[in-house]
Amino acid sequence: MTNETEKQTSYSSLHDISMRKEELLKQIRHDQQQMGGMWNEMFRPQQRTRKKGLNLQSMLNTGIGVLDGALFAWKLYRKFKR
């Protein structure tokens, strides 16, 4: 880096240094919040919008699966009842 691109600030008192420190801490916290939000947004699963038909279909599939399991259990019970 050259001296032209570097930003040099002169401080005349401890108060100037503490003010600069507070300003930098605010910037760092703001940047951390932004980066945290972007990170969470990147890895958060997207919300799926479910339609009424899909909910009904899911309930129907589950119900049919339970009924099929019950019928299978009844057939096994009758077969091995002896």
PDB file with one MODEL, atoms N, CA, C and O in Angstrom:
MODEL        1
ATOM      1  N   MET A   1       0.854  -1.176   0.000  1.00  0.00           N
ATOM      2  CA  MET A   1       0.000   0.000   0.000  1.00  0.00           C
ATOM      3  C   MET A   1       0.895   1.231   0.000  1.00  0.00           C
ATOM      4  O   MET A   1       1.974   1.247   0.591  1.00  0.00           O
ATOM      5  N   THR A   2       0.428   2.216  -0.653  1.00  0.00           N
ATOM      6  CA  THR A   2       1.202   3.455  -0.704  1.00  0.00           C
ATOM      7  C   THR A   2       0.654   4.451   0.295  1.00  0.00           C
ATOM      8  O   THR A   2      -0.436   4.273   0.839  1.00  0.00           O
ATOM      9  N   ASN A   3       1.412   5.490   0.527  1.00  0.00           N
ATOM     10  CA  ASN A   3       0.988   6.512   1.473  1.00  0.00           C
ATOM     11  C   ASN A   3      -0.222   7.284   0.961  1.00  0.00           C
ATOM     12  O   ASN A   3      -0.961   7.874   1.749  1.00  0.00           O
ATOM     13  N   GLU A   4      -0.427   7.285  -0.342  1.00  0.00           N
ATOM     14  CA  GLU A   4      -1.567   8.014  -0.902  1.00  0.00           C
ATOM     15  C   GLU A   4      -2.895   7.330  -0.554  1.00  0.00           C
ATOM     16  O   GLU A   4      -3.899   8.005  -0.328  1.00  0.00           O
ATOM     17  N   THR A   5      -2.900   5.994  -0.510  1.00  0.00           N
ATOM     18  CA  THR A   5      -4.153   5.280  -0.249  1.00  0.00           C
ATOM     19  C   THR A   5      -4.434   5.133   1.236  1.00  0.00           C
ATOM     20  O   THR A   5      -5.579   4.896   1.621  1.00  0.00           O
ATOM     21  N   GLU A   6      -3.415   5.268   2.080  1.00  0.00           N
ATOM     22  CA  GLU A   6      -3.628   5.140   3.510  1.00  0.00           C
ATOM     23  C   GLU A   6      -4.218   6.426   4.060  1.00  0.00           C
ATOM     24  O   GLU A   6      -3.824   7.528   3.680  1.00  0.00           O
ATOM     25  N   LYS A   7      -5.172   6.256   4.964  1.00  0.00           N
ATOM     26  CA  LYS A   7      -5.805   7.415   5.589  1.00  0.00           C
ATOM     27  C   LYS A   7      -5.158   7.601   6.954  1.00  0.00           C
ATOM     28  O   LYS A   7      -5.277   6.739   7.825  1.00  0.00           O
ATOM     29  N   GLN A   8      -4.488   8.702   7.135  1.00  0.00           N
ATOM     30  CA  GLN A   8      -3.826   8.963   8.400  1.00  0.00           C
ATOM     31  C   GLN A   8      -4.592  10.048   9.126  1.00  0.00           C
ATOM     32  O   GLN A   8      -4.922  11.089   8.558  1.00  0.00           O
ATOM     33  N   THR A   9      -4.867   9.789  10.379  1.00  0.00           N
ATOM     34  CA  THR A   9      -5.596  10.733  11.203  1.00  0.00           C
ATOM     35  C   THR A   9      -4.700  11.137  12.349  1.00  0.00           C
ATOM     36  O   THR A   9      -4.025  10.308  12.960  1.00  0.00           O
ATOM     37  N   SER A  10      -4.707  12.407  12.624  1.00  0.00           N
ATOM     38  CA  SER A  10      -3.904  12.863  13.760  1.00  0.00           C
ATOM     39  C   SER A  10      -4.838  13.142  14.930  1.00  0.00           C
ATOM     40  O   SER A  10      -5.908  13.731  14.775  1.00  0.00           O
ATOM     41  N   TYR A  11      -4.404  12.706  16.091  1.00  0.00           N
ATOM     42  CA  TYR A  11      -5.183  12.886  17.304  1.00  0.00           C
ATOM     43  C   TYR A  11      -4.439  13.854  18.217  1.00  0.00           C
ATOM     44  O   TYR A  11      -3.223  13.757  18.382  1.00  0.00           O
ATOM     45  N   SER A  12      -5.178  14.782  18.805  1.00  0.00           N
ATOM     46  CA  SER A  12      -4.525  15.772  19.664  1.00  0.00           C
ATOM     47  C   SER A  12      -4.759  15.513  21.145  1.00  0.00           C
ATOM     48  O   SER A  12      -4.111  16.125  21.994  1.00  0.00           O
ATOM     49  N   SER A  13      -5.701  14.590  21.464  1.00  0.00           N
ATOM     50  CA  SER A  13      -5.956  14.321  22.873  1.00  0.00           C
ATOM     51  C   SER A  13      -6.502  12.904  23.038  1.00  0.00           C
ATOM     52  O   SER A  13      -6.850  12.236  22.064  1.00  0.00           O
ATOM     53  N   LEU A  14      -6.567  12.468  24.286  1.00  0.00           N
ATOM     54  CA  LEU A  14      -7.130  11.157  24.580  1.00  0.00           C
ATOM     55  C   LEU A  14      -8.616  11.109  24.267  1.00  0.00           C
ATOM     56  O   LEU A  14      -9.144  10.053  23.920  1.00  0.00           O
ATOM     57  N   HIS A  15      -9.286  12.229  24.385  1.00  0.00           N
ATOM     58  CA  HIS A  15     -10.717  12.304  24.068  1.00  0.00           C
ATOM     59  C   HIS A  15     -10.956  11.998  22.594  1.00  0.00           C
ATOM     60  O   HIS A  15     -11.909  11.298  22.251  1.00  0.00           O
ATOM     61  N   ASP A  16     -10.090  12.521  21.717  1.00  0.00           N
ATOM     62  CA  ASP A  16     -10.219  12.235  20.279  1.00  0.00           C
ATOM     63  C   ASP A  16     -10.042  10.742  20.004  1.00  0.00           C
ATOM     64  O   ASP A  16     -10.742  10.153  19.180  1.00  0.00           O
ATOM     65  N   ILE A  17      -9.090  10.152  20.715  1.00  0.00           N
ATOM     66  CA  ILE A  17      -8.852   8.719  20.523  1.00  0.00           C
ATOM     67  C   ILE A  17     -10.048   7.904  21.008  1.00  0.00           C
ATOM     68  O   ILE A  17     -10.464   6.961  20.335  1.00  0.00           O
ATOM     69  N   SER A  18     -10.607   8.255  22.166  1.00  0.00           N
ATOM     70  CA  SER A  18     -11.758   7.500  22.682  1.00  0.00           C
ATOM     71  C   SER A  18     -12.989   7.691  21.797  1.00  0.00           C
ATOM     72  O   SER A  18     -13.777   6.759  21.633  1.00  0.00           O
ATOM     73  N   MET A  19     -13.166   8.882  21.225  1.00  0.00           N
ATOM     74  CA  MET A  19     -14.287   9.104  20.301  1.00  0.00           C
ATOM     75  C   MET A  19     -14.130   8.247  19.045  1.00  0.00           C
ATOM     76  O   MET A  19     -15.100   7.665  18.560  1.00  0.00           O
ATOM     77  N   ARG A  20     -12.910   8.175  18.526  1.00  0.00           N
ATOM     78  CA  ARG A  20     -12.643   7.351  17.346  1.00  0.00           C
ATOM     79  C   ARG A  20     -12.882   5.877  17.671  1.00  0.00           C
ATOM     80  O   ARG A  20     -13.432   5.135  16.857  1.00  0.00           O
ATOM     81  N   LYS A  21     -12.465   5.462  18.864  1.00  0.00           N
ATOM     82  CA  LYS A  21     -12.663   4.085  19.290  1.00  0.00           C
ATOM     83  C   LYS A  21     -14.145   3.742  19.353  1.00  0.00           C
ATOM     84  O   LYS A  21     -14.550   2.677  18.887  1.00  0.00           O
ATOM     85  N   GLU A  22     -14.957   4.622  19.920  1.00  0.00           N
ATOM     86  CA  GLU A  22     -16.401   4.398  19.986  1.00  0.00           C
ATOM     87  C   GLU A  22     -17.012   4.321  18.596  1.00  0.00           C
ATOM     88  O   GLU A  22     -17.884   3.492  18.336  1.00  0.00           O
ATOM     89  N   GLU A  23     -16.548   5.189  17.706  1.00  0.00           N
ATOM     90  CA  GLU A  23     -17.056   5.188  16.328  1.00  0.00           C
ATOM     91  C   GLU A  23     -16.723   3.872  15.635  1.00  0.00           C
ATOM     92  O   GLU A  23     -17.565   3.298  14.943  1.00  0.00           O
ATOM     93  N   LEU A  24     -15.493   3.394  15.823  1.00  0.00           N
ATOM     94  CA  LEU A  24     -15.105   2.123  15.212  1.00  0.00           C
ATOM     95  C   LEU A  24     -15.888   0.954  15.801  1.00  0.00           C
ATOM     96  O   LEU A  24     -16.271   0.038  15.073  1.00  0.00           O
ATOM     97  N   LEU A  25     -16.132   0.976  17.120  1.00  0.00           N
ATOM     98  CA  LEU A  25     -16.920  -0.087  17.731  1.00  0.00           C
ATOM     99  C   LEU A  25     -18.343  -0.110  17.193  1.00  0.00           C
ATOM    100  O   LEU A  25     -18.906  -1.183  16.976  1.00  0.00           O
ATOM    101  N   LYS A  26     -18.928   1.060  16.978  1.00  0.00           N
ATOM    102  CA  LYS A  26     -20.275   1.116  16.392  1.00  0.00           C
ATOM    103  C   LYS A  26     -20.279   0.518  14.996  1.00  0.00           C
ATOM    104  O   LYS A  26     -21.183  -0.236  14.636  1.00  0.00           O
ATOM    105  N   GLN A  27     -19.255   0.862  14.205  1.00  0.00           N
ATOM    106  CA  GLN A  27     -19.172   0.330  12.847  1.00  0.00           C
ATOM    107  C   GLN A  27     -18.991  -1.189  12.861  1.00  0.00           C
ATOM    108  O   GLN A  27     -19.596  -1.902  12.061  1.00  0.00           O
ATOM    109  N   ILE A  28     -18.154  -1.670  13.777  1.00  0.00           N
ATOM    110  CA  ILE A  28     -17.910  -3.108  13.864  1.00  0.00           C
ATOM    111  C   ILE A  28     -19.194  -3.836  14.257  1.00  0.00           C
ATOM    112  O   ILE A  28     -19.524  -4.865  13.667  1.00  0.00           O
ATOM    113  N   ARG A  29     -19.916  -3.319  15.238  1.00  0.00           N
ATOM    114  CA  ARG A  29     -21.164  -3.961  15.664  1.00  0.00           C
ATOM    115  C   ARG A  29     -22.199  -3.958  14.543  1.00  0.00           C
ATOM    116  O   ARG A  29     -22.910  -4.942  14.338  1.00  0.00           O
ATOM    117  N   HIS A  30     -22.273  -2.839  13.818  1.00  0.00           N
ATOM    118  CA  HIS A  30     -23.213  -2.749  12.699  1.00  0.00           C
ATOM    119  C   HIS A  30     -22.852  -3.781  11.633  1.00  0.00           C
ATOM    120  O   HIS A  30     -23.725  -4.469  11.106  1.00  0.00           O
ATOM    121  N   ASP A  31     -21.559  -3.885  11.320  1.00  0.00           N
ATOM    122  CA  ASP A  31     -21.123  -4.860  10.322  1.00  0.00           C
ATOM    123  C   ASP A  31     -21.387  -6.291  10.793  1.00  0.00           C
ATOM    124  O   ASP A  31     -21.771  -7.144   9.994  1.00  0.00           O
ATOM    125  N   GLN A  32     -21.184  -6.556  12.083  1.00  0.00           N
ATOM    126  CA  GLN A  32     -21.459  -7.895  12.609  1.00  0.00           C
ATOM    127  C   GLN A  32     -22.938  -8.243  12.483  1.00  0.00           C
ATOM    128  O   GLN A  32     -23.286  -9.373  12.141  1.00  0.00           O
ATOM    129  N   GLN A  33     -23.799  -7.281  12.756  1.00  0.00           N
ATOM    130  CA  GLN A  33     -25.238  -7.543  12.626  1.00  0.00           C
ATOM    131  C   GLN A  33     -25.599  -7.824  11.179  1.00  0.00           C
ATOM    132  O   GLN A  33     -26.381  -8.731  10.893  1.00  0.00           O
ATOM    133  N   GLN A  34     -25.031  -7.048  10.269  1.00  0.00           N
ATOM    134  CA  GLN A  34     -25.330  -7.273   8.853  1.00  0.00           C
ATOM    135  C   GLN A  34     -24.831  -8.643   8.405  1.00  0.00           C
ATOM    136  O   GLN A  34     -25.552  -9.381   7.734  1.00  0.00           O
ATOM    137  N   MET A  35     -23.596  -8.982   8.775  1.00  0.00           N
ATOM    138  CA  MET A  35     -23.041 -10.271   8.362  1.00  0.00           C
ATOM    139  C   MET A  35     -23.802 -11.415   9.009  1.00  0.00           C
ATOM    140  O   MET A  35     -24.032 -12.438   8.363  1.00  0.00           O
ATOM    141  N   GLY A  36     -24.199 -11.270  10.270  1.00  0.00           N
ATOM    142  CA  GLY A  36     -24.979 -12.313  10.930  1.00  0.00           C
ATOM    143  C   GLY A  36     -26.321 -12.518  10.257  1.00  0.00           C
ATOM    144  O   GLY A  36     -26.767 -13.651  10.077  1.00  0.00           O
ATOM    145  N   GLY A  37     -26.963 -11.426   9.887  1.00  0.00           N
ATOM    146  CA  GLY A  37     -28.241 -11.531   9.183  1.00  0.00           C
ATOM    147  C   GLY A  37     -28.093 -12.204   7.837  1.00  0.00           C
ATOM    148  O   GLY A  37     -28.912 -13.042   7.460  1.00  0.00           O
ATOM    149  N   MET A  38     -27.046 -11.839   7.109  1.00  0.00           N
ATOM    150  CA  MET A  38     -26.808 -12.464   5.810  1.00  0.00           C
ATOM    151  C   MET A  38     -26.475 -13.946   5.972  1.00  0.00           C
ATOM    152  O   MET A  38     -26.919 -14.767   5.169  1.00  0.00           O
ATOM    153  N   TRP A  39     -25.703 -14.297   6.996  1.00  0.00           N
ATOM    154  CA  TRP A  39     -25.341 -15.695   7.248  1.00  0.00           C
ATOM    155  C   TRP A  39     -26.581 -16.507   7.574  1.00  0.00           C
ATOM    156  O   TRP A  39     -26.781 -17.593   7.028  1.00  0.00           O
ATOM    157  N   ASN A  40     -27.424 -15.978   8.472  1.00  0.00           N
ATOM    158  CA  ASN A  40     -28.647 -16.692   8.832  1.00  0.00           C
ATOM    159  C   ASN A  40     -29.583 -16.829   7.650  1.00  0.00           C
ATOM    160  O   ASN A  40     -30.230 -17.863   7.486  1.00  0.00           O
ATOM    161  N   GLU A  41     -29.661 -15.809   6.833  1.00  0.00           N
ATOM    162  CA  GLU A  41     -30.537 -15.841   5.655  1.00  0.00           C
ATOM    163  C   GLU A  41     -30.063 -16.894   4.659  1.00  0.00           C
ATOM    164  O   GLU A  41     -30.868 -17.533   3.981  1.00  0.00           O
ATOM    165  N   MET A  42     -28.733 -17.065   4.581  1.00  0.00           N
ATOM    166  CA  MET A  42     -28.185 -18.003   3.611  1.00  0.00           C
ATOM    167  C   MET A  42     -28.472 -19.443   4.017  1.00  0.00           C
ATOM    168  O   MET A  42     -28.712 -20.280   3.147  1.00  0.00           O
ATOM    169  N   PHE A  43     -28.456 -19.758   5.307  1.00  0.00           N
ATOM    170  CA  PHE A  43     -28.600 -21.140   5.735  1.00  0.00           C
ATOM    171  C   PHE A  43     -29.959 -21.460   6.339  1.00  0.00           C
ATOM    172  O   PHE A  43     -30.171 -22.585   6.792  1.00  0.00           O
ATOM    173  N   ARG A  44     -30.876 -20.519   6.360  1.00  0.00           N
ATOM    174  CA  ARG A  44     -32.217 -20.777   6.878  1.00  0.00           C
ATOM    175  C   ARG A  44     -33.036 -21.468   5.787  1.00  0.00           C
ATOM    176  O   ARG A  44     -33.045 -21.010   4.645  1.00  0.00           O
ATOM    177  N   PRO A  45     -33.720 -22.561   6.123  1.00  0.00           N
ATOM    178  CA  PRO A  45     -34.554 -23.199   5.100  1.00  0.00           C
ATOM    179  C   PRO A  45     -35.702 -22.268   4.708  1.00  0.00           C
ATOM    180  O   PRO A  45     -36.297 -21.591   5.546  1.00  0.00           O
ATOM    181  N   GLN A  46     -35.982 -22.259   3.440  1.00  0.00           N
ATOM    182  CA  GLN A  46     -37.034 -21.378   2.949  1.00  0.00           C
ATOM    183  C   GLN A  46     -38.393 -21.887   3.407  1.00  0.00           C
ATOM    184  O   GLN A  46     -38.626 -23.091   3.510  1.00  0.00           O
ATOM    185  N   GLN A  47     -39.276 -20.943   3.679  1.00  0.00           N
ATOM    186  CA  GLN A  47     -40.625 -21.290   4.099  1.00  0.00           C
ATOM    187  C   GLN A  47     -41.387 -21.835   2.898  1.00  0.00           C
ATOM    188  O   GLN A  47     -41.440 -21.216   1.836  1.00  0.00           O
ATOM    189  N   ARG A  48     -41.971 -23.001   3.096  1.00  0.00           N
ATOM    190  CA  ARG A  48     -42.774 -23.569   2.020  1.00  0.00           C
ATOM    191  C   ARG A  48     -44.223 -23.177   2.252  1.00  0.00           C
ATOM    192  O   ARG A  48     -44.752 -23.313   3.354  1.00  0.00           O
ATOM    193  N   THR A  49     -44.838 -22.699   1.219  1.00  0.00           N
ATOM    194  CA  THR A  49     -46.259 -22.377   1.313  1.00  0.00           C
ATOM    195  C   THR A  49     -47.029 -23.612   0.871  1.00  0.00           C
ATOM    196  O   THR A  49     -46.912 -24.060  -0.269  1.00  0.00           O
ATOM    197  N   ARG A  50     -47.803 -24.142   1.774  1.00  0.00           N
ATOM    198  CA  ARG A  50     -48.573 -25.341   1.472  1.00  0.00           C
ATOM    199  C   ARG A  50     -49.996 -24.937   1.129  1.00  0.00           C
ATOM    200  O   ARG A  50     -50.607 -24.099   1.792  1.00  0.00           O
ATOM    201  N   LYS A  51     -50.486 -25.539   0.108  1.00  0.00           N
ATOM    202  CA  LYS A  51     -51.853 -25.260  -0.325  1.00  0.00           C
ATOM    203  C   LYS A  51     -52.791 -26.244   0.341  1.00  0.00           C
ATOM    204  O   LYS A  51     -52.368 -27.271   0.873  1.00  0.00           O
ATOM    205  N   LYS A  52     -54.058 -25.917   0.304  1.00  0.00           N
ATOM    206  CA  LYS A  52     -55.074 -26.757   0.939  1.00  0.00           C
ATOM    207  C   LYS A  52     -55.083 -28.159   0.338  1.00  0.00           C
ATOM    208  O   LYS A  52     -55.251 -29.140   1.062  1.00  0.00           O
ATOM    209  N   GLY A  53     -54.908 -28.259  -0.937  1.00  0.00           N
ATOM    210  CA  GLY A  53     -54.916 -29.559  -1.598  1.00  0.00           C
ATOM    211  C   GLY A  53     -53.763 -30.430  -1.150  1.00  0.00           C
ATOM    212  O   GLY A  53     -53.920 -31.641  -0.999  1.00  0.00           O
ATOM    213  N   LEU A  54     -52.597 -29.823  -0.933  1.00  0.00           N
ATOM    214  CA  LEU A  54     -51.447 -30.600  -0.482  1.00  0.00           C
ATOM    215  C   LEU A  54     -51.652 -31.095   0.944  1.00  0.00           C
ATOM    216  O   LEU A  54     -51.267 -32.218   1.269  1.00  0.00           O
ATOM    217  N   ASN A  55     -52.251 -30.274   1.795  1.00  0.00           N
ATOM    218  CA  ASN A  55     -52.538 -30.711   3.158  1.00  0.00           C
ATOM    219  C   ASN A  55     -53.526 -31.871   3.149  1.00  0.00           C
ATOM    220  O   ASN A  55     -53.350 -32.848   3.877  1.00  0.00           O
ATOM    221  N   LEU A  56     -54.543 -31.762   2.341  1.00  0.00           N
ATOM    222  CA  LEU A  56     -55.535 -32.832   2.230  1.00  0.00           C
ATOM    223  C   LEU A  56     -54.898 -34.102   1.687  1.00  0.00           C
ATOM    224  O   LEU A  56     -55.181 -35.200   2.165  1.00  0.00           O
ATOM    225  N   GLN A  57     -54.045 -33.951   0.698  1.00  0.00           N
ATOM    226  CA  GLN A  57     -53.371 -35.097   0.120  1.00  0.00           C
ATOM    227  C   GLN A  57     -52.467 -35.771   1.157  1.00  0.00           C
ATOM    228  O   GLN A  57     -52.422 -36.999   1.239  1.00  0.00           O
ATOM    229  N   SER A  58     -51.764 -34.986   1.930  1.00  0.00           N
ATOM    230  CA  SER A  58     -50.893 -35.544   2.962  1.00  0.00           C
ATOM    231  C   SER A  58     -51.705 -36.295   4.011  1.00  0.00           C
ATOM    232  O   SER A  58     -51.320 -37.389   4.425  1.00  0.00           O
ATOM    233  N   MET A  59     -52.817 -35.723   4.441  1.00  0.00           N
ATOM    234  CA  MET A  59     -53.671 -36.393   5.424  1.00  0.00           C
ATOM    235  C   MET A  59     -54.251 -37.682   4.844  1.00  0.00           C
ATOM    236  O   MET A  59     -54.340 -38.695   5.538  1.00  0.00           O
ATOM    237  N   LEU A  60     -54.642 -37.643   3.584  1.00  0.00           N
ATOM    238  CA  LEU A  60     -55.203 -38.822   2.935  1.00  0.00           C
ATOM    239  C   LEU A  60     -54.156 -39.932   2.822  1.00  0.00           C
ATOM    240  O   LEU A  60     -54.456 -41.097   3.080  1.00  0.00           O
ATOM    241  N   ASN A  61     -52.933 -39.574   2.437  1.00  0.00           N
ATOM    242  CA  ASN A  61     -51.865 -40.574   2.347  1.00  0.00           C
ATOM    243  C   ASN A  61     -51.580 -41.203   3.705  1.00  0.00           C
ATOM    244  O   ASN A  61     -51.392 -42.415   3.803  1.00  0.00           O
ATOM    245  N   THR A  62     -51.550 -40.397   4.734  1.00  0.00           N
ATOM    246  CA  THR A  62     -51.312 -40.918   6.077  1.00  0.00           C
ATOM    247  C   THR A  62     -52.447 -41.833   6.514  1.00  0.00           C
ATOM    248  O   THR A  62     -52.205 -42.903   7.072  1.00  0.00           O
ATOM    249  N   GLY A  63     -53.665 -41.423   6.268  1.00  0.00           N
ATOM    250  CA  GLY A  63     -54.824 -42.238   6.643  1.00  0.00           C
ATOM    251  C   GLY A  63     -54.846 -43.563   5.922  1.00  0.00           C
ATOM    252  O   GLY A  63     -55.143 -44.594   6.524  1.00  0.00           O
ATOM    253  N   ILE A  64     -54.534 -43.549   4.642  1.00  0.00           N
ATOM    254  CA  ILE A  64     -54.524 -44.795   3.871  1.00  0.00           C
ATOM    255  C   ILE A  64     -53.404 -45.704   4.355  1.00  0.00           C
ATOM    256  O   ILE A  64     -53.563 -46.924   4.398  1.00  0.00           O
ATOM    257  N   GLY A  65     -52.272 -45.113   4.718  1.00  0.00           N
ATOM    258  CA  GLY A  65     -51.159 -45.915   5.245  1.00  0.00           C
ATOM    259  C   GLY A  65     -51.529 -46.580   6.559  1.00  0.00           C
ATOM    260  O   GLY A  65     -51.191 -47.742   6.786  1.00  0.00           O
ATOM    261  N   VAL A  66     -52.217 -45.853   7.421  1.00  0.00           N
ATOM    262  CA  VAL A  66     -52.659 -46.426   8.700  1.00  0.00           C
ATOM    263  C   VAL A  66     -53.673 -47.535   8.457  1.00  0.00           C
ATOM    264  O   VAL A  66     -53.592 -48.595   9.078  1.00  0.00           O
ATOM    265  N   LEU A  67     -54.617 -47.307   7.569  1.00  0.00           N
ATOM    266  CA  LEU A  67     -55.622 -48.326   7.245  1.00  0.00           C
ATOM    267  C   LEU A  67     -54.968 -49.574   6.659  1.00  0.00           C
ATOM    268  O   LEU A  67     -55.332 -50.693   7.021  1.00  0.00           O
ATOM    269  N   ASP A  68     -54.015 -49.392   5.766  1.00  0.00           N
ATOM    270  CA  ASP A  68     -53.306 -50.521   5.172  1.00  0.00           C
ATOM    271  C   ASP A  68     -52.566 -51.306   6.245  1.00  0.00           C
ATOM    272  O   ASP A  68     -52.584 -52.537   6.235  1.00  0.00           O
ATOM    273  N   GLY A  69     -51.914 -50.603   7.173  1.00  0.00           N
ATOM    274  CA  GLY A  69     -51.212 -51.276   8.270  1.00  0.00           C
ATOM    275  C   GLY A  69     -52.167 -52.045   9.163  1.00  0.00           C
ATOM    276  O   GLY A  69     -51.852 -53.150   9.604  1.00  0.00           O
ATOM    277  N   ALA A  70     -53.333 -51.469   9.433  1.00  0.00           N
ATOM    278  CA  ALA A  70     -54.327 -52.144  10.282  1.00  0.00           C
ATOM    279  C   ALA A  70     -54.853 -53.404   9.599  1.00  0.00           C
ATOM    280  O   ALA A  70     -54.989 -54.445  10.241  1.00  0.00           O
ATOM    281  N   LEU A  71     -55.146 -53.318   8.311  1.00  0.00           N
ATOM    282  CA  LEU A  71     -55.623 -54.498   7.582  1.00  0.00           C
ATOM    283  C   LEU A  71     -54.557 -55.595   7.541  1.00  0.00           C
ATOM    284  O   LEU A  71     -54.871 -56.777   7.678  1.00  0.00           O
ATOM    285  N   PHE A  72     -53.310 -55.202   7.354  1.00  0.00           N
ATOM    286  CA  PHE A  72     -52.219 -56.166   7.335  1.00  0.00           C
ATOM    287  C   PHE A  72     -52.090 -56.845   8.702  1.00  0.00           C
ATOM    288  O   PHE A  72     -51.908 -58.060   8.783  1.00  0.00           O
ATOM    289  N   ALA A  73     -52.185 -56.065   9.755  1.00  0.00           N
ATOM    290  CA  ALA A  73     -52.107 -56.630  11.118  1.00  0.00           C
ATOM    291  C   ALA A  73     -53.273 -57.590  11.353  1.00  0.00           C
ATOM    292  O   ALA A  73     -53.085 -58.646  11.956  1.00  0.00           O
ATOM    293  N   TRP A  74     -54.460 -57.244  10.894  1.00  0.00           N
ATOM    294  CA  TRP A  74     -55.636 -58.113  11.061  1.00  0.00           C
ATOM    295  C   TRP A  74     -55.438 -59.436  10.312  1.00  0.00           C
ATOM    296  O   TRP A  74     -55.776 -60.500  10.831  1.00  0.00           O
ATOM    297  N   LYS A  75     -54.890 -59.369   9.090  1.00  0.00           N
ATOM    298  CA  LYS A  75     -54.634 -60.593   8.320  1.00  0.00           C
ATOM    299  C   LYS A  75     -53.611 -61.469   9.032  1.00  0.00           C
ATOM    300  O   LYS A  75     -53.785 -62.685   9.106  1.00  0.00           O
ATOM    301  N   LEU A  76     -52.539 -60.860   9.561  1.00  0.00           N
ATOM    302  CA  LEU A  76     -51.548 -61.650  10.292  1.00  0.00           C
ATOM    303  C   LEU A  76     -52.145 -62.263  11.551  1.00  0.00           C
ATOM    304  O   LEU A  76     -51.843 -63.407  11.890  1.00  0.00           O
ATOM    305  N   TYR A  77     -52.978 -61.518  12.235  1.00  0.00           N
ATOM    306  CA  TYR A  77     -53.632 -62.010  13.463  1.00  0.00           C
ATOM    307  C   TYR A  77     -54.499 -63.230  13.142  1.00  0.00           C
ATOM    308  O   TYR A  77     -54.446 -64.239  13.845  1.00  0.00           O
ATOM    309  N   ARG A  78     -55.289 -63.130  12.086  1.00  0.00           N
ATOM    310  CA  ARG A  78     -56.183 -64.240  11.714  1.00  0.00           C
ATOM    311  C   ARG A  78     -55.365 -65.458  11.270  1.00  0.00           C
ATOM    312  O   ARG A  78     -55.751 -66.596  11.535  1.00  0.00           O
ATOM    313  N   LYS A  79     -54.227 -65.215  10.588  1.00  0.00           N
ATOM    314  CA  LYS A  79     -53.437 -66.318  10.080  1.00  0.00           C
ATOM    315  C   LYS A  79     -52.741 -67.072  11.207  1.00  0.00           C
ATOM    316  O   LYS A  79     -52.701 -68.302  11.198  1.00  0.00           O
ATOM    317  N   PHE A  80     -52.194 -66.345  12.173  1.00  0.00           N
ATOM    318  CA  PHE A  80     -51.410 -66.980  13.241  1.00  0.00           C
ATOM    319  C   PHE A  80     -52.190 -67.112  14.546  1.00  0.00           C
ATOM    320  O   PHE A  80     -51.588 -67.292  15.604  1.00  0.00           O
ATOM    321  N   LYS A  81     -53.499 -67.027  14.490  1.00  0.00           N
ATOM    322  CA  LYS A  81     -54.342 -67.097  15.655  1.00  0.00           C
ATOM    323  C   LYS A  81     -54.306 -68.483  16.290  1.00  0.00           C
ATOM    324  O   LYS A  81     -54.513 -68.594  17.498  1.00  0.00           O
ATOM    325  N   ARG A  82     -54.066 -69.480  15.571  1.00  0.00           N
ATOM    326  CA  ARG A  82     -54.162 -70.870  16.014  1.00  0.00           C
ATOM    327  C   ARG A  82     -53.256 -71.155  17.110  1.00  0.00           C
ATOM    328  O   ARG A  82     -53.215 -72.284  17.599  1.00  0.00           O
TER     329      ARG A  82
ENDMDL
END
